[in-house]
Amino acid sequence: MADSAPPLAGAGSVTTEWPVAGLSRVMRHITGYNAEGKSIFLSSDCGDHHRVIGEKQAIGNIIYSTNATPIEINGEVDIKYAKENEPGLTVHNGTVARLIDFGPGAESPQHRSLSLDYCVVIEGVFKLLLDSGEERIMQPGDTTVQRATAHQWINLTGNGLLPGRILFVLIDVNDVVVGEKKMERFLGTITKDYEGR
């Protein structure tokens, strides 16, 4: 029997490469040191890793990722790691900074990452819906700290007719136990976009 779950809103709305049509290009500037110990710009670009997410509902742009805490920046070890490794949703003992451009009316599936996430709305208006049914409307500059909780993002920008953008910084966490129950990661229909990396 075919899967009878209805498609998520906004499916197929992303028809361009990053950035989503209607949103500005974002530049990433990486700093470092010259031989005299002065701060310099090492590179300016649009990021190394971009990926269409869901059913063409969004595009993720990896701003940076790390694989250890504290981070080793000597010898540009961190830069090499970030360039050569497209992260999954999270990185064990590391961090992921990801911009997601949501297509008009796009909805993520209800999902839980085992990470502490700083989520900042950059452009647009979003509904953040928790599995308890609680919700908040978030506008540019609004921030949430997701503590490994189940949630869903819904792009309400322009009554669902315009794209929107959120910056996510995900930091790995220890196992999460509520009562005596170990909370599990689940990603729903976006599993395929993050597994195996």
mmCIF file of N, CA and C in Angstrom, residues 31 65 98 124 144 167:
data_model
loop_
_atom_site.group_PDB
_atom_site.id
_atom_site.type_symbol
_atom_site.label_atom_id
_atom_site.label_comp_id
_atom_site.label_asym_id
_atom_site.label_seq_id
_atom_site.Cartn_x
_atom_site.Cartn_y
_atom_site.Cartn_z
ATOM 1 N N THR A 31 38.437 34.435 8.952
ATOM 2 C CA THR A 31 39.620 35.187 9.351
ATOM 3 C C THR A 31 40.714 34.270 9.877
ATOM 4 N N SER A 65 31.581 23.995 10.082
ATOM 5 C CA SER A 65 31.379 22.893 11.014
ATOM 6 C C SER A 65 32.717 22.546 11.649
ATOM 7 N N ARG A 98 24.489 26.425 10.116
ATOM 8 C CA ARG A 98 23.780 26.166 8.855
ATOM 9 C C ARG A 98 22.722 27.237 8.638
ATOM 10 N N GLY A 124 12.041 36.833 7.176
ATOM 11 C CA GLY A 124 10.745 36.180 7.113
ATOM 12 C C GLY A 124 10.091 36.000 8.464
ATOM 13 N N THR A 144 15.415 31.181 19.286
ATOM 14 C CA THR A 144 15.006 30.114 20.186
ATOM 15 C C THR A 144 16.225 29.254 20.488
ATOM 16 N N LEU A 167 19.096 31.002 10.611
ATOM 17 C CA LEU A 167 20.435 30.533 10.949
ATOM 18 C C LEU A 167 20.316 29.564 12.114
#
